[in-house]
Amino acid sequence: MTDAPPDFEIFLVTAPGLEAALAEEAQELGFVDPVAAPGGVTFRGTWPDVWRANLELRGATHVLVRIASLRVMHLAQLDKRARRVEWQAFLRPDVAVSVEATCRKSKIYHAGAAAQRIATAIAEELGAPVRADAPVRVLARIEDDLCTISIDSSGESLHKRGHKEAVNRAPMRETMAALLLRQCGYSGTEPVLDPMCGSGTFVIEAAEIALGLQPGRSRSFAFEQLAGFDLATVATLRRPPGPVPPLTFFGSDRDAGAIEMSRANAERAGVAASTRFQQLPIGELTRPEGPPGLVIINPPYGDRIGNKPSLAGLYRSLGDVLKRQFSGWRVGLVATDANLVRATTLPFLPPAPSILHGGLRIALHQTAPLP
Ligand SMILES: C[S@@+](CC[C@H](N)C(=O)[O-])C[C@H]1O[C@@H](n2cnc3c(N)ncnc32)[C@H](O)[C@@H]1O
């Protein structure tokens, strides 16, 4: 087996708009010089960095290992250069791979044909089977005639922590919830309340952060099937949880099914003792006992035509109850419609750059502690 190079480029994927927050998280976790780039964060590292990034980062959706950059002007050249990539340093001949390609502003414009050339190179030079439902994904991005080849070391998106079986119709992704909590200045030392909690994502994520639980503690990763994998080293990167802090994380929702889901999800995540879920319409929300903290909410966005007027009423009730009862608490409101945000009449600071997610432009609106 050829050894992998001493270090390589690692790319952490996130939604556009959240790159700076993810770079900050990577920096805090001790990865070396993470730099925000469009759609993610790059830094240089080794296999243990890749494994630790998957286990510890709450905000990345995938951890990609950049294994080659090939200048390619036509398919025959791609075919030839792809055969020279040191596949055996990263992939195993006995583990199937899939190959996906995208092309932009390049002489090679047929993504399917490009993927097929790379697949053939892997199959013939390394001997690994290539099939669509393989456990390991090889990704090629051809842009300005430069083909960047990466391996997805995560496998399933990292927002799948492995605890959530139950989801409602519009669940927030854990990775995005974690970065939004970070943008609200949450670091695990104050209570958090979500009065429209759905499946409980913000509440559970906040509790996990406070308890020092590694986000990847319960799931498997594609890197377990890559060439450099070392089980003993990965075991040393797993951390036991920290002490349980004297904090409670609160979720409520008017929907009984949502509350049932949230409780089951919190139980599976191991944070049931630190969380309280209650079925409650927003108008009946009351301030919990104890110190103030952060209220974070993503109310229904109302992108379906015709439901905006009734939603204005919902946003207004939300603003009223928070202003009446939550003096000293900060508010983070995740929304797509500036008019609905205004309907709350909450004293929002200028919003952070918007986030592109699932075809929507989402903005986080924050207040200082309410008067
Ligand atoms: C976009 S979802 C929130 C998703 C949630 N963050 C999650 O991760 O699953 C909006 C939630 O607001 C709740 N909701 C709508 N109107 C409400 C009201 N008047 N009072 C309380 N909850 C309400 C819905 O039941 C739904 O669960």
mmCIF file of C-alpha atoms and ligand atoms in Angstrom:
data_model
loop_
_atom_site.group_PDB
_atom_site.id
_atom_site.type_symbol
_atom_site.label_atom_id
_atom_site.label_comp_id
_atom_site.label_asym_id
_atom_site.label_seq_id
_atom_site.Cartn_x
_atom_site.Cartn_y
_atom_site.Cartn_z
ATOM 1 C CA MET A 1 0.000 0.000 0.000
ATOM 2 C CA THR A 2 1.241 3.481 -0.798
ATOM 3 C CA ASP A 3 1.149 5.785 2.229
ATOM 4 C CA ALA A 4 -1.096 8.820 2.118
ATOM 5 C CA PRO A 5 0.764 12.125 1.810
ATOM 6 C CA PRO A 6 1.763 13.588 5.213
ATOM 7 C CA ASP A 7 -1.053 16.074 5.020
ATOM 8 C CA PHE A 8 -3.758 17.080 2.593
ATOM 9 C CA GLU A 9 -6.489 19.637 2.153
ATOM 10 C CA ILE A 10 -9.653 19.026 4.132
ATOM 11 C CA PHE A 11 -12.895 20.745 3.122
ATOM 12 C CA LEU A 12 -15.773 21.110 5.578
ATOM 13 C CA VAL A 13 -19.093 21.557 3.792
ATOM 14 C CA THR A 14 -21.782 23.930 5.057
ATOM 15 C CA ALA A 15 -24.657 26.009 3.680
ATOM 16 C CA PRO A 16 -23.576 29.276 2.012
ATOM 17 C CA GLY A 17 -23.797 32.008 4.664
ATOM 18 C CA LEU A 18 -22.603 29.798 7.526
ATOM 19 C CA GLU A 19 -18.953 29.493 6.450
ATOM 20 C CA ALA A 20 -17.596 32.029 8.963
ATOM 21 C CA ALA A 21 -19.438 30.382 11.873
ATOM 22 C CA LEU A 22 -18.073 26.977 10.860
ATOM 23 C CA ALA A 23 -14.526 28.368 10.507
ATOM 24 C CA GLU A 24 -14.838 29.734 14.039
ATOM 25 C CA GLU A 25 -15.955 26.341 15.344
ATOM 26 C CA ALA A 26 -13.051 24.586 13.561
ATOM 27 C CA GLN A 27 -10.621 27.106 15.033
ATOM 28 C CA GLU A 28 -11.987 26.560 18.552
ATOM 29 C CA LEU A 29 -11.577 22.817 18.158
ATOM 30 C CA GLY A 30 -7.907 23.309 17.363
ATOM 31 C CA PHE A 31 -7.810 22.573 13.630
ATOM 32 C CA VAL A 32 -4.951 24.526 12.073
ATOM 33 C CA ASP A 33 -5.749 27.764 10.249
ATOM 34 C CA PRO A 34 -9.261 26.998 8.978
ATOM 35 C CA VAL A 35 -10.277 29.460 6.265
ATOM 36 C CA ALA A 36 -13.842 30.166 5.136
ATOM 37 C CA ALA A 37 -14.410 29.571 1.402
ATOM 38 C CA PRO A 38 -17.647 29.552 -0.628
ATOM 39 C CA GLY A 39 -19.780 26.704 0.733
ATOM 40 C CA GLY A 40 -17.348 25.584 3.399
ATOM 41 C CA VAL A 41 -14.075 25.813 5.238
ATOM 42 C CA THR A 42 -10.633 24.568 4.201
ATOM 43 C CA PHE A 43 -7.585 23.634 6.249
ATOM 44 C CA ARG A 44 -4.698 21.208 5.957
ATOM 45 C CA GLY A 45 -4.548 18.122 8.098
ATOM 46 C CA THR A 46 -3.944 14.395 8.406
ATOM 47 C CA TRP A 47 -6.201 11.355 8.837
ATOM 48 C CA PRO A 48 -6.630 11.915 12.600
ATOM 49 C CA ASP A 49 -7.856 15.449 11.775
ATOM 50 C CA VAL A 50 -10.384 13.981 9.339
ATOM 51 C CA TRP A 51 -11.640 11.506 11.951
ATOM 52 C CA ARG A 52 -11.794 14.134 14.693
ATOM 53 C CA ALA A 53 -13.549 16.624 12.393
ATOM 54 C CA ASN A 54 -16.281 14.030 11.774
ATOM 55 C CA LEU A 55 -16.622 13.187 15.463
ATOM 56 C CA GLU A 56 -16.465 16.696 16.910
ATOM 57 C CA LEU A 57 -17.688 19.367 14.501
ATOM 58 C CA ARG A 58 -21.322 20.230 15.055
ATOM 59 C CA GLY A 59 -21.645 22.521 12.025
ATOM 60 C CA ALA A 60 -20.160 20.639 9.043
ATOM 61 C CA THR A 61 -22.466 18.495 6.901
ATOM 62 C CA HIS A 62 -19.603 16.570 5.238
ATOM 63 C CA VAL A 63 -15.839 16.353 5.708
ATOM 64 C CA LEU A 64 -14.171 16.001 2.319
ATOM 65 C CA VAL A 65 -10.587 14.881 1.748
ATOM 66 C CA ARG A 66 -9.140 16.611 -1.310
ATOM 67 C CA ILE A 67 -6.941 14.026 -2.943
ATOM 68 C CA ALA A 68 -6.025 15.477 -6.348
ATOM 69 C CA SER A 69 -6.225 18.525 -8.594
ATOM 70 C CA LEU A 70 -5.918 17.755 -12.289
ATOM 71 C CA ARG A 71 -5.691 20.273 -15.112
ATOM 72 C CA VAL A 72 -7.949 18.765 -17.813
ATOM 73 C CA MET A 73 -8.957 20.114 -21.211
ATOM 74 C CA HIS A 74 -10.686 17.045 -22.635
ATOM 75 C CA LEU A 75 -11.958 13.632 -21.596
ATOM 76 C CA ALA A 76 -8.975 11.632 -22.873
ATOM 77 C CA GLN A 77 -6.711 13.793 -20.713
ATOM 78 C CA LEU A 78 -8.966 13.255 -17.703
ATOM 79 C CA ASP A 79 -8.874 9.526 -18.365
ATOM 80 C CA LYS A 80 -5.044 9.541 -18.444
ATOM 81 C CA ARG A 81 -4.525 11.818 -15.441
ATOM 82 C CA ALA A 82 -7.161 10.080 -13.300
ATOM 83 C CA ARG A 83 -5.252 6.817 -13.761
ATOM 84 C CA ARG A 84 -2.191 8.405 -12.140
ATOM 85 C CA VAL A 85 -4.000 9.462 -8.934
ATOM 86 C CA GLU A 86 -2.729 7.489 -5.931
ATOM 87 C CA TRP A 87 -6.115 5.904 -5.292
ATOM 88 C CA GLN A 88 -4.615 3.180 -3.112
ATOM 89 C CA ALA A 89 -3.418 5.779 -0.582
ATOM 90 C CA PHE A 90 -7.049 6.708 0.144
ATOM 91 C CA LEU A 91 -9.408 3.977 -1.091
ATOM 92 C CA ARG A 92 -9.523 0.233 -0.478
ATOM 93 C CA PRO A 93 -9.737 -2.185 -3.405
ATOM 94 C CA ASP A 94 -12.353 -4.239 -1.531
ATOM 95 C CA VAL A 95 -14.733 -1.313 -0.820
ATOM 96 C CA ALA A 96 -17.129 -0.122 -3.525
ATOM 97 C CA VAL A 97 -17.202 3.546 -4.480
ATOM 98 C CA SER A 98 -19.587 5.780 -6.386
ATOM 99 C CA VAL A 99 -18.363 8.696 -8.499
ATOM 100 C CA GLU A 100 -20.213 11.990 -8.931
ATOM 101 C CA ALA A 101 -19.026 14.890 -11.091
ATOM 102 C CA THR A 102 -20.041 18.467 -11.762
ATOM 103 C CA CYS A 103 -18.704 20.764 -14.520
ATOM 104 C CA ARG A 104 -18.614 24.572 -14.627
ATOM 105 C CA LYS A 105 -16.959 26.955 -17.050
ATOM 106 C CA SER A 106 -14.839 24.122 -18.475
ATOM 107 C CA LYS A 107 -14.073 22.518 -21.820
ATOM 108 C CA ILE A 108 -15.314 19.262 -20.345
ATOM 109 C CA TYR A 109 -19.023 19.926 -19.952
ATOM 110 C CA HIS A 110 -20.480 16.443 -19.776
ATOM 111 C CA ALA A 111 -20.505 15.578 -16.071
ATOM 112 C CA GLY A 112 -21.711 12.018 -16.655
ATOM 113 C CA ALA A 113 -18.878 11.272 -19.070
ATOM 114 C CA ALA A 114 -16.326 12.786 -16.684
ATOM 115 C CA ALA A 115 -17.624 10.655 -13.784
ATOM 116 C CA GLN A 116 -17.461 7.591 -15.982
ATOM 117 C CA ARG A 117 -13.765 8.233 -16.894
ATOM 118 C CA ILE A 118 -12.859 8.568 -13.225
ATOM 119 C CA ALA A 119 -14.878 5.462 -12.307
ATOM 120 C CA THR A 120 -13.026 3.472 -14.979
ATOM 121 C CA ALA A 121 -9.656 4.711 -13.674
ATOM 122 C CA ILE A 122 -10.554 3.592 -10.137
ATOM 123 C CA ALA A 123 -11.920 0.234 -11.259
ATOM 124 C CA GLU A 124 -8.949 -0.556 -13.519
ATOM 125 C CA GLU A 125 -6.042 0.940 -11.524
ATOM 126 C CA LEU A 126 -7.214 0.116 -7.966
ATOM 127 C CA GLY A 127 -9.669 -2.690 -8.616
ATOM 128 C CA ALA A 128 -12.433 -1.247 -6.425
ATOM 129 C CA PRO A 129 -15.984 -1.964 -7.560
ATOM 130 C CA VAL A 130 -17.923 1.094 -8.709
ATOM 131 C CA ARG A 131 -21.669 1.241 -8.106
ATOM 132 C CA ALA A 132 -24.247 3.935 -7.367
ATOM 133 C CA ASP A 133 -25.185 2.800 -3.833
ATOM 134 C CA ALA A 134 -21.574 2.365 -2.648
ATOM 135 C CA PRO A 135 -20.562 3.266 0.944
ATOM 136 C CA VAL A 136 -17.819 5.656 -0.235
ATOM 137 C CA ARG A 137 -18.385 8.631 -2.552
ATOM 138 C CA VAL A 138 -15.723 10.111 -4.815
ATOM 139 C CA LEU A 139 -16.611 13.660 -5.894
ATOM 140 C CA ALA A 140 -15.101 15.457 -8.880
ATOM 141 C CA ARG A 141 -15.664 19.156 -9.451
ATOM 142 C CA ILE A 142 -14.423 20.487 -12.765
ATOM 143 C CA GLU A 143 -14.238 24.257 -12.729
ATOM 144 C CA ASP A 144 -12.220 26.455 -15.097
ATOM 145 C CA ASP A 145 -10.664 23.242 -16.504
ATOM 146 C CA LEU A 146 -9.356 22.201 -13.084
ATOM 147 C CA CYS A 147 -10.704 18.894 -11.803
ATOM 148 C CA THR A 148 -10.659 18.673 -8.006
ATOM 149 C CA ILE A 149 -11.180 15.158 -6.723
ATOM 150 C CA SER A 150 -12.394 14.613 -3.165
ATOM 151 C CA ILE A 151 -13.494 11.690 -1.059
ATOM 152 C CA ASP A 152 -16.430 12.147 1.296
ATOM 153 C CA SER A 153 -15.121 10.826 4.613
ATOM 154 C CA SER A 154 -18.478 11.313 6.353
ATOM 155 C CA GLY A 155 -20.914 9.212 4.336
ATOM 156 C CA GLU A 156 -24.430 10.165 5.373
ATOM 157 C CA SER A 157 -24.746 13.894 6.081
ATOM 158 C CA LEU A 158 -23.416 14.761 9.532
ATOM 159 C CA HIS A 159 -26.722 16.374 10.520
ATOM 160 C CA LYS A 160 -27.801 12.773 11.029
ATOM 161 C CA ARG A 161 -26.418 12.365 14.511
ATOM 162 C CA GLY A 162 -28.068 8.967 14.844
ATOM 163 C CA HIS A 163 -30.611 9.910 17.541
ATOM 164 C CA LYS A 164 -33.514 11.347 15.616
ATOM 165 C CA GLU A 165 -35.962 8.799 14.337
ATOM 166 C CA ALA A 166 -38.972 11.034 14.564
ATOM 167 C CA VAL A 167 -39.144 14.182 12.456
ATOM 168 C CA ASN A 168 -41.941 16.610 11.708
ATOM 169 C CA ARG A 169 -42.584 18.179 8.328
ATOM 170 C CA ALA A 170 -39.973 20.967 8.415
ATOM 171 C CA PRO A 171 -37.220 19.911 10.773
ATOM 172 C CA MET A 172 -34.198 22.127 11.239
ATOM 173 C CA ARG A 173 -30.983 20.302 10.440
ATOM 174 C CA GLU A 174 -28.797 19.725 13.491
ATOM 175 C CA THR A 175 -25.731 21.131 11.705
ATOM 176 C CA MET A 176 -27.541 24.371 10.895
ATOM 177 C CA ALA A 177 -29.117 24.535 14.366
ATOM 178 C CA ALA A 178 -25.645 24.254 15.921
ATOM 179 C CA LEU A 179 -24.221 27.098 13.818
ATOM 180 C CA LEU A 180 -27.261 29.306 14.424
ATOM 181 C CA LEU A 181 -26.883 28.741 18.186
ATOM 182 C CA ARG A 182 -23.212 29.699 17.807
ATOM 183 C CA GLN A 183 -24.159 32.851 15.864
ATOM 184 C CA CYS A 184 -26.450 33.742 18.762
ATOM 185 C CA GLY A 185 -23.418 33.595 21.060
ATOM 186 C CA TYR A 186 -24.554 30.364 22.726
ATOM 187 C CA SER A 187 -21.655 28.405 24.192
ATOM 188 C CA GLY A 188 -23.377 25.948 26.547
ATOM 189 C CA THR A 189 -23.577 28.068 29.672
ATOM 190 C CA GLU A 190 -27.138 29.451 29.657
ATOM 191 C CA PRO A 191 -30.651 28.044 29.281
ATOM 192 C CA VAL A 192 -32.209 27.859 25.823
ATOM 193 C CA LEU A 193 -35.926 27.863 25.010
ATOM 194 C CA ASP A 194 -37.673 27.123 21.710
ATOM 195 C CA PRO A 195 -41.441 27.776 21.870
ATOM 196 C CA MET A 196 -42.073 26.280 18.390
ATOM 197 C CA CYS A 197 -39.714 23.358 18.843
ATOM 198 C CA GLY A 198 -41.101 20.870 16.289
ATOM 199 C CA SER A 199 -38.912 17.778 16.670
ATOM 200 C CA GLY A 200 -36.769 19.556 19.286
ATOM 201 C CA THR A 201 -33.618 20.189 17.248
ATOM 202 C CA PHE A 202 -32.480 23.479 18.850
ATOM 203 C CA VAL A 203 -33.277 22.282 22.366
ATOM 204 C CA ILE A 204 -31.499 18.938 22.003
ATOM 205 C CA GLU A 205 -28.509 20.467 20.213
ATOM 206 C CA ALA A 206 -28.159 23.143 22.928
ATOM 207 C CA ALA A 207 -28.354 20.500 25.669
ATOM 208 C CA GLU A 208 -25.731 18.334 23.937
ATOM 209 C CA ILE A 209 -23.372 21.320 23.720
ATOM 210 C CA ALA A 210 -23.854 22.091 27.424
ATOM 211 C CA LEU A 211 -23.241 18.455 28.334
ATOM 212 C CA GLY A 212 -20.095 18.259 26.201
ATOM 213 C CA LEU A 213 -21.414 15.371 24.097
ATOM 214 C CA GLN A 214 -19.604 14.692 20.831
ATOM 215 C CA PRO A 215 -22.062 15.047 17.940
ATOM 216 C CA GLY A 216 -20.670 11.967 16.167
ATOM 217 C CA ARG A 217 -20.726 9.677 19.194
ATOM 218 C CA SER A 218 -23.531 7.394 18.003
ATOM 219 C CA ARG A 219 -23.021 6.997 14.271
ATOM 220 C CA SER A 220 -20.712 5.416 11.755
ATOM 221 C CA PHE A 221 -18.730 7.215 9.043
ATOM 222 C CA ALA A 222 -17.455 6.446 5.557
ATOM 223 C CA PHE A 223 -13.874 6.960 6.825
ATOM 224 C CA GLU A 224 -14.155 3.579 8.584
ATOM 225 C CA GLN A 225 -13.961 2.064 5.095
ATOM 226 C CA LEU A 226 -11.084 4.162 3.755
ATOM 227 C CA ALA A 227 -7.442 3.098 3.464
ATOM 228 C CA GLY A 228 -5.990 5.134 6.337
ATOM 229 C CA PHE A 229 -8.510 4.010 8.981
ATOM 230 C CA ASP A 230 -7.030 3.119 12.368
ATOM 231 C CA LEU A 231 -9.625 1.986 14.908
ATOM 232 C CA ALA A 232 -7.304 2.369 17.927
ATOM 233 C CA THR A 233 -6.502 6.000 17.091
ATOM 234 C CA VAL A 234 -10.160 6.822 16.477
ATOM 235 C CA ALA A 235 -10.969 5.326 19.909
ATOM 236 C CA THR A 236 -8.561 7.824 21.517
ATOM 237 C CA LEU A 237 -10.469 10.686 19.839
ATOM 238 C CA ARG A 238 -13.745 9.730 21.494
ATOM 239 C CA ARG A 239 -14.395 11.821 24.624
ATOM 240 C CA PRO A 240 -16.622 10.947 27.553
ATOM 241 C CA PRO A 241 -19.283 13.572 28.316
ATOM 242 C CA GLY A 242 -18.449 16.386 30.719
ATOM 243 C CA PRO A 243 -20.231 17.045 34.023
ATOM 244 C CA VAL A 244 -23.982 17.701 33.788
ATOM 245 C CA PRO A 245 -24.443 21.476 34.182
ATOM 246 C CA PRO A 246 -27.283 22.875 36.319
ATOM 247 C CA LEU A 247 -29.183 24.101 33.262
ATOM 248 C CA THR A 248 -32.499 23.182 31.696
ATOM 249 C CA PHE A 249 -33.382 23.400 28.004
ATOM 250 C CA PHE A 250 -37.025 24.068 27.202
ATOM 251 C CA GLY A 251 -39.137 23.215 24.177
ATOM 252 C CA SER A 252 -42.818 23.756 23.526
ATOM 253 C CA ASP A 253 -45.084 23.480 20.506
ATOM 254 C CA ARG A 254 -48.827 23.585 19.998
ATOM 255 C CA ASP A 255 -48.684 20.203 18.316
ATOM 256 C CA ALA A 256 -48.894 17.151 20.620
ATOM 257 C CA GLY A 257 -47.125 14.942 18.082
ATOM 258 C CA ALA A 258 -44.161 17.352 17.964
ATOM 259 C CA ILE A 259 -43.779 17.160 21.730
ATOM 260 C CA GLU A 260 -43.895 13.375 21.681
ATOM 261 C CA MET A 261 -41.205 13.371 18.969
ATOM 262 C CA SER A 262 -39.019 15.834 20.843
ATOM 263 C CA ARG A 263 -39.148 13.744 24.027
ATOM 264 C CA ALA A 264 -38.275 10.556 22.151
ATOM 265 C CA ASN A 265 -35.424 12.303 20.297
ATOM 266 C CA ALA A 266 -34.039 13.788 23.541
ATOM 267 C CA GLU A 267 -34.203 10.365 25.199
ATOM 268 C CA ARG A 268 -32.216 8.758 22.382
ATOM 269 C CA ALA A 269 -29.664 11.600 22.446
ATOM 270 C CA GLY A 270 -29.153 11.070 26.192
ATOM 271 C CA VAL A 271 -30.294 14.580 27.174
ATOM 272 C CA ALA A 272 -33.786 13.807 28.522
ATOM 273 C CA ALA A 273 -32.811 14.762 32.110
ATOM 274 C CA SER A 274 -31.713 18.253 30.997
ATOM 275 C CA THR A 275 -34.693 18.998 28.741
ATOM 276 C CA ARG A 276 -38.398 19.806 29.344
ATOM 277 C CA PHE A 277 -40.976 19.624 26.584
ATOM 278 C CA GLN A 278 -44.522 20.881 26.899
ATOM 279 C CA GLN A 279 -47.506 21.084 24.552
ATOM 280 C CA LEU A 280 -48.416 24.776 24.496
ATOM 281 C CA PRO A 281 -49.627 27.345 21.945
ATOM 282 C CA ILE A 282 -47.392 30.394 21.752
ATOM 283 C CA GLY A 283 -49.974 32.661 23.424
ATOM 284 C CA GLU A 284 -49.759 30.584 26.625
ATOM 285 C CA LEU A 285 -45.983 30.554 26.890
ATOM 286 C CA THR A 286 -44.619 31.600 30.275
ATOM 287 C CA ARG A 287 -41.109 32.457 31.338
ATOM 288 C CA PRO A 288 -39.348 29.527 33.007
ATOM 289 C CA GLU A 289 -37.875 29.816 36.494
ATOM 290 C CA GLY A 290 -34.168 30.503 36.660
ATOM 291 C CA PRO A 291 -31.679 32.776 34.937
ATOM 292 C CA PRO A 292 -32.351 34.323 31.516
ATOM 293 C CA GLY A 293 -30.789 32.849 28.408
ATOM 294 C CA LEU A 294 -31.579 32.485 24.725
ATOM 295 C CA VAL A 295 -34.954 32.064 23.018
ATOM 296 C CA ILE A 296 -34.383 30.600 19.551
ATOM 297 C CA ILE A 297 -37.206 29.914 17.132
ATOM 298 C CA ASN A 298 -37.893 29.061 13.566
ATOM 299 C CA PRO A 299 -41.614 29.657 13.174
ATOM 300 C CA PRO A 300 -43.441 28.396 10.081
ATOM 301 C CA TYR A 301 -41.915 30.324 7.166
ATOM 302 C CA GLY A 302 -45.137 30.621 5.230
ATOM 303 C CA ASP A 303 -43.831 30.152 1.736
ATOM 304 C CA ARG A 304 -47.072 28.747 0.516
ATOM 305 C CA ILE A 305 -49.180 31.384 -1.220
ATOM 306 C CA GLY A 306 -52.081 32.618 0.859
ATOM 307 C CA ASN A 307 -50.975 31.796 4.385
ATOM 308 C CA LYS A 308 -48.974 34.978 5.053
ATOM 309 C CA PRO A 309 -51.812 37.030 6.623
ATOM 310 C CA SER A 310 -52.526 34.426 9.314
ATOM 311 C CA LEU A 311 -48.809 34.027 9.923
ATOM 312 C CA ALA A 312 -48.474 37.759 10.590
ATOM 313 C CA GLY A 313 -50.821 37.171 13.529
ATOM 314 C CA LEU A 314 -48.671 34.292 14.758
ATOM 315 C CA TYR A 315 -45.464 36.364 14.542
ATOM 316 C CA ARG A 316 -47.230 39.233 16.342
ATOM 317 C CA SER A 317 -48.325 36.933 19.217
ATOM 318 C CA LEU A 318 -44.781 35.599 19.438
ATOM 319 C CA GLY A 319 -43.335 39.113 19.729
ATOM 320 C CA ASP A 320 -45.986 40.093 22.310
ATOM 321 C CA VAL A 321 -45.360 37.156 24.608
ATOM 322 C CA LEU A 322 -41.588 37.546 24.440
ATOM 323 C CA LYS A 323 -41.729 41.280 25.178
ATOM 324 C CA ARG A 324 -44.159 40.721 28.044
ATOM 325 C CA GLN A 325 -42.441 37.789 29.728
ATOM 326 C CA PHE A 326 -38.834 37.445 28.649
ATOM 327 C CA SER A 327 -37.054 40.511 29.927
ATOM 328 C CA GLY A 328 -33.303 39.790 30.073
ATOM 329 C CA TRP A 329 -33.472 36.962 27.497
ATOM 330 C CA ARG A 330 -31.983 37.337 24.017
ATOM 331 C CA VAL A 331 -34.016 36.270 20.985
ATOM 332 C CA GLY A 332 -32.799 34.556 17.807
ATOM 333 C CA LEU A 333 -35.487 34.309 15.137
ATOM 334 C CA VAL A 334 -34.840 32.291 11.989
ATOM 335 C CA ALA A 335 -37.101 33.474 9.179
ATOM 336 C CA THR A 336 -37.385 34.032 5.448
ATOM 337 C CA ASP A 337 -39.814 36.948 5.275
ATOM 338 C CA ALA A 338 -38.790 40.408 6.493
ATOM 339 C CA ASN A 339 -42.435 41.542 6.758
ATOM 340 C CA LEU A 340 -43.263 38.677 9.111
ATOM 341 C CA VAL A 341 -40.149 39.478 11.158
ATOM 342 C CA ARG A 342 -41.307 43.105 11.447
ATOM 343 C CA ALA A 343 -44.727 41.888 12.606
ATOM 344 C CA THR A 344 -43.106 40.683 15.858
ATOM 345 C CA THR A 345 -42.164 44.326 16.698
ATOM 346 C CA LEU A 346 -39.143 42.902 18.539
ATOM 347 C CA PRO A 347 -36.048 45.161 18.667
ATOM 348 C CA PHE A 348 -33.865 43.227 16.232
ATOM 349 C CA LEU A 349 -30.247 44.144 15.551
ATOM 350 C CA PRO A 350 -29.132 44.229 11.874
ATOM 351 C CA PRO A 351 -29.337 40.617 10.579
ATOM 352 C CA ALA A 352 -26.325 38.382 9.878
ATOM 353 C CA PRO A 353 -25.654 37.492 6.195
ATOM 354 C CA SER A 354 -28.472 35.317 4.907
ATOM 355 C CA ILE A 355 -28.126 31.567 4.519
ATOM 356 C CA LEU A 356 -29.025 29.682 1.354
ATOM 357 C CA HIS A 357 -30.686 26.414 2.209
ATOM 358 C CA GLY A 358 -33.000 24.181 0.201
ATOM 359 C CA GLY A 359 -33.753 26.980 -2.263
ATOM 360 C CA LEU A 360 -34.704 29.388 0.571
ATOM 361 C CA ARG A 361 -32.886 32.485 1.758
ATOM 362 C CA ILE A 362 -32.978 32.287 5.535
ATOM 363 C CA ALA A 363 -31.893 35.046 7.906
ATOM 364 C CA LEU A 364 -31.116 34.985 11.603
ATOM 365 C CA HIS A 365 -32.532 38.027 13.419
ATOM 366 C CA GLN A 366 -31.189 38.633 16.896
ATOM 367 C CA THR A 367 -31.981 40.961 19.758
ATOM 368 C CA ALA A 368 -29.835 42.108 22.651
ATOM 369 C CA PRO A 369 -31.245 41.058 26.072
ATOM 370 C CA LEU A 370 -34.853 42.281 26.021
ATOM 371 C CA PRO A 371 -35.648 45.288 28.239
HETATM 372 C C1 LIG B 1 -40.688 25.184 11.101
HETATM 373 S S1 LIG B 1 -41.336 24.251 12.416
HETATM 374 C C2 LIG B 1 -40.045 24.225 13.600
HETATM 375 C C3 LIG B 1 -39.098 23.096 13.334
HETATM 376 C C4 LIG B 1 -38.160 22.803 14.482
HETATM 377 N N1 LIG B 1 -37.158 23.836 14.663
HETATM 378 C C5 LIG B 1 -37.499 21.445 14.307
HETATM 379 O O1 LIG B 1 -36.293 21.369 14.331
HETATM 380 O O2 LIG B 1 -38.206 20.443 14.103
HETATM 381 C C6 LIG B 1 -42.489 25.328 13.154
HETATM 382 C C7 LIG B 1 -43.244 24.770 14.353
HETATM 383 O O3 LIG B 1 -44.078 25.779 14.893
HETATM 384 C C8 LIG B 1 -45.192 25.136 15.472
HETATM 385 N N2 LIG B 1 -46.279 26.133 15.641
HETATM 386 C C9 LIG B 1 -47.019 26.731 14.676
HETATM 387 N N3 LIG B 1 -47.907 27.570 15.232
HETATM 388 C C10 LIG B 1 -47.729 27.519 16.573
HETATM 389 C C11 LIG B 1 -48.352 28.161 17.696
HETATM 390 N N4 LIG B 1 -49.345 29.010 17.536
HETATM 391 N N5 LIG B 1 -47.880 27.882 18.926
HETATM 392 C C12 LIG B 1 -46.855 27.002 19.103
HETATM 393 N N6 LIG B 1 -46.269 26.349 18.091
HETATM 394 C C13 LIG B 1 -46.690 26.598 16.843
HETATM 395 C C14 LIG B 1 -45.527 24.028 14.498
HETATM 396 O O4 LIG B 1 -46.279 23.013 15.135
HETATM 397 C C15 LIG B 1 -44.126 23.571 14.063
HETATM 398 O O5 LIG B 1 -43.711 22.456 14.818
#
